[in-house]
Amino acid sequence: MRKLYKYFITARKDLKWLLLLSIVIYFTIEVVLIRYDELFTGASKIGQFFSKLSISYISAFIFYFIVVHIKSQKDKENIYEWVGHKAYSIITSAHLFIQPLMQINDKKAKFEDLKEKDLSKLLKSIDRTAKQAPYLINGENATWLEWYEYLRKSTEDSIKEILVRYSHLDSEFIKILSRIENSLFFYQWNLLYNFEYDKTFGIYEVQIQTYLKLIDDLQIYADSNFKKFQFRTSEFVGYTRK
């Protein structure tokens, strides 16, 4: 019964209001007005018409609710479990672009503690060719650039998997993913390899700032739509948000 109620409250509001109106009209006609004489000739026929119309809508709603809506919600839950996992993976990867850089000077630093005004100073202080990243290649710590490459590839793969499998998802979600996928953060990636005179991430500050703002948009959307599935996805991505 609780599950049915959960599914019922997710139905469209306009359909639920029409259901309530139909129930009120039906019982008003069949229980109250039927006991009184006609106010004018043909009033009873008009009443019967609206009574039948109301019961038809009630029947149609029940059919829609059981056959269409419940199945749609179950499909949505199953899809959102996987899509939510991928969305939070993208968010986590973005945080891991920055958090390890912060932990060079403060081992307990977290991405959430970073202030926007401090990002520029942080990026300009890191030698992207230094082998300090939390990622091993051939038994050695990777460079920060190699770490970024790894996270970038992971993010691009997650976005492509979502768009290829579920291109019919909410247009707002698709828009956010498309903006991330087509951001300068990815399209100007070669700058990190070609600029020899500056080995810091300072040359990529604008691209990173813009990217993090897009990730904030994804975070807001994910928390609004996938958060209730997070108890399933968090065990995969190791990420929780208060």
mmCIF file of N, CA and C in Angstrom, residues 22 25-27 29-30 45-57:
data_model
loop_
_atom_site.group_PDB
_atom_site.id
_atom_site.type_symbol
_atom_site.label_atom_id
_atom_site.label_comp_id
_atom_site.label_asym_id
_atom_site.label_seq_id
_atom_site.Cartn_x
_atom_site.Cartn_y
_atom_site.Cartn_z
ATOM 1 N N SER A 22 -13.340 14.593 -10.713
ATOM 2 C CA SER A 22 -14.257 13.566 -11.224
ATOM 3 C C SER A 22 -14.941 12.827 -10.087
ATOM 4 N N ILE A 25 -17.544 15.204 -8.543
ATOM 5 C CA ILE A 25 -18.709 15.344 -9.431
ATOM 6 C C ILE A 25 -19.564 14.088 -9.394
ATOM 7 N N TYR A 26 -18.924 12.929 -9.469
ATOM 8 C CA TYR A 26 -19.663 11.662 -9.496
ATOM 9 C C TYR A 26 -20.493 11.483 -8.226
ATOM 10 N N PHE A 27 -19.866 11.655 -7.069
ATOM 11 C CA PHE A 27 -20.592 11.438 -5.814
ATOM 12 C C PHE A 27 -21.609 12.549 -5.545
ATOM 13 N N ILE A 29 -23.418 14.000 -7.843
ATOM 14 C CA ILE A 29 -24.580 13.666 -8.677
ATOM 15 C C ILE A 29 -25.285 12.420 -8.171
ATOM 16 N N GLU A 30 -24.530 11.344 -7.917
ATOM 17 C CA GLU A 30 -25.116 10.044 -7.596
ATOM 18 C C GLU A 30 -25.566 9.909 -6.139
ATOM 19 N N LYS A 45 -30.643 14.170 -17.317
ATOM 20 C CA LYS A 45 -29.812 13.631 -18.405
ATOM 21 C C LYS A 45 -28.424 14.290 -18.419
ATOM 22 N N ILE A 46 -28.423 15.584 -18.149
ATOM 23 C CA ILE A 46 -27.131 16.280 -18.065
ATOM 24 C C ILE A 46 -26.312 15.715 -16.911
ATOM 25 N N GLY A 47 -27.014 15.462 -15.794
ATOM 26 C CA GLY A 47 -26.344 14.878 -14.632
ATOM 27 C C GLY A 47 -25.779 13.506 -14.951
ATOM 28 N N GLN A 48 -26.565 12.690 -15.674
ATOM 29 C CA GLN A 48 -26.100 11.353 -16.054
ATOM 30 C C GLN A 48 -24.879 11.436 -16.975
ATOM 31 N N PHE A 49 -24.916 12.426 -17.871
ATOM 32 C CA PHE A 49 -23.786 12.599 -18.789
ATOM 33 C C PHE A 49 -22.492 12.879 -18.014
ATOM 34 N N PHE A 50 -22.555 13.831 -17.086
ATOM 35 C CA PHE A 50 -21.356 14.175 -16.306
ATOM 36 C C PHE A 50 -20.964 13.051 -15.355
ATOM 37 N N SER A 51 -21.955 12.305 -14.892
ATOM 38 C CA SER A 51 -21.663 11.159 -14.024
ATOM 39 C C SER A 51 -20.888 10.094 -14.799
ATOM 40 N N LYS A 52 -21.362 9.791 -16.015
ATOM 41 C CA LYS A 52 -20.676 8.797 -16.853
ATOM 42 C C LYS A 52 -19.294 9.306 -17.280
ATOM 43 N N LEU A 53 -19.227 10.610 -17.575
ATOM 44 C CA LEU A 53 -17.946 11.199 -17.964
ATOM 45 C C LEU A 53 -16.939 11.088 -16.818
ATOM 46 N N SER A 54 -17.420 11.329 -15.610
ATOM 47 C CA SER A 54 -16.544 11.261 -14.436
ATOM 48 C C SER A 54 -16.062 9.842 -14.189
ATOM 49 N N ILE A 55 -16.980 8.882 -14.263
ATOM 50 C CA ILE A 55 -16.591 7.491 -14.005
ATOM 51 C C ILE A 55 -15.666 6.986 -15.108
ATOM 52 N N SER A 56 -15.853 7.505 -16.328
ATOM 53 C CA SER A 56 -14.959 7.124 -17.431
ATOM 54 C C SER A 56 -13.543 7.626 -17.165
ATOM 55 N N TYR A 57 -13.443 8.863 -16.670
ATOM 56 C CA TYR A 57 -12.113 9.402 -16.375
ATOM 57 C C TYR A 57 -11.473 8.639 -15.226
#
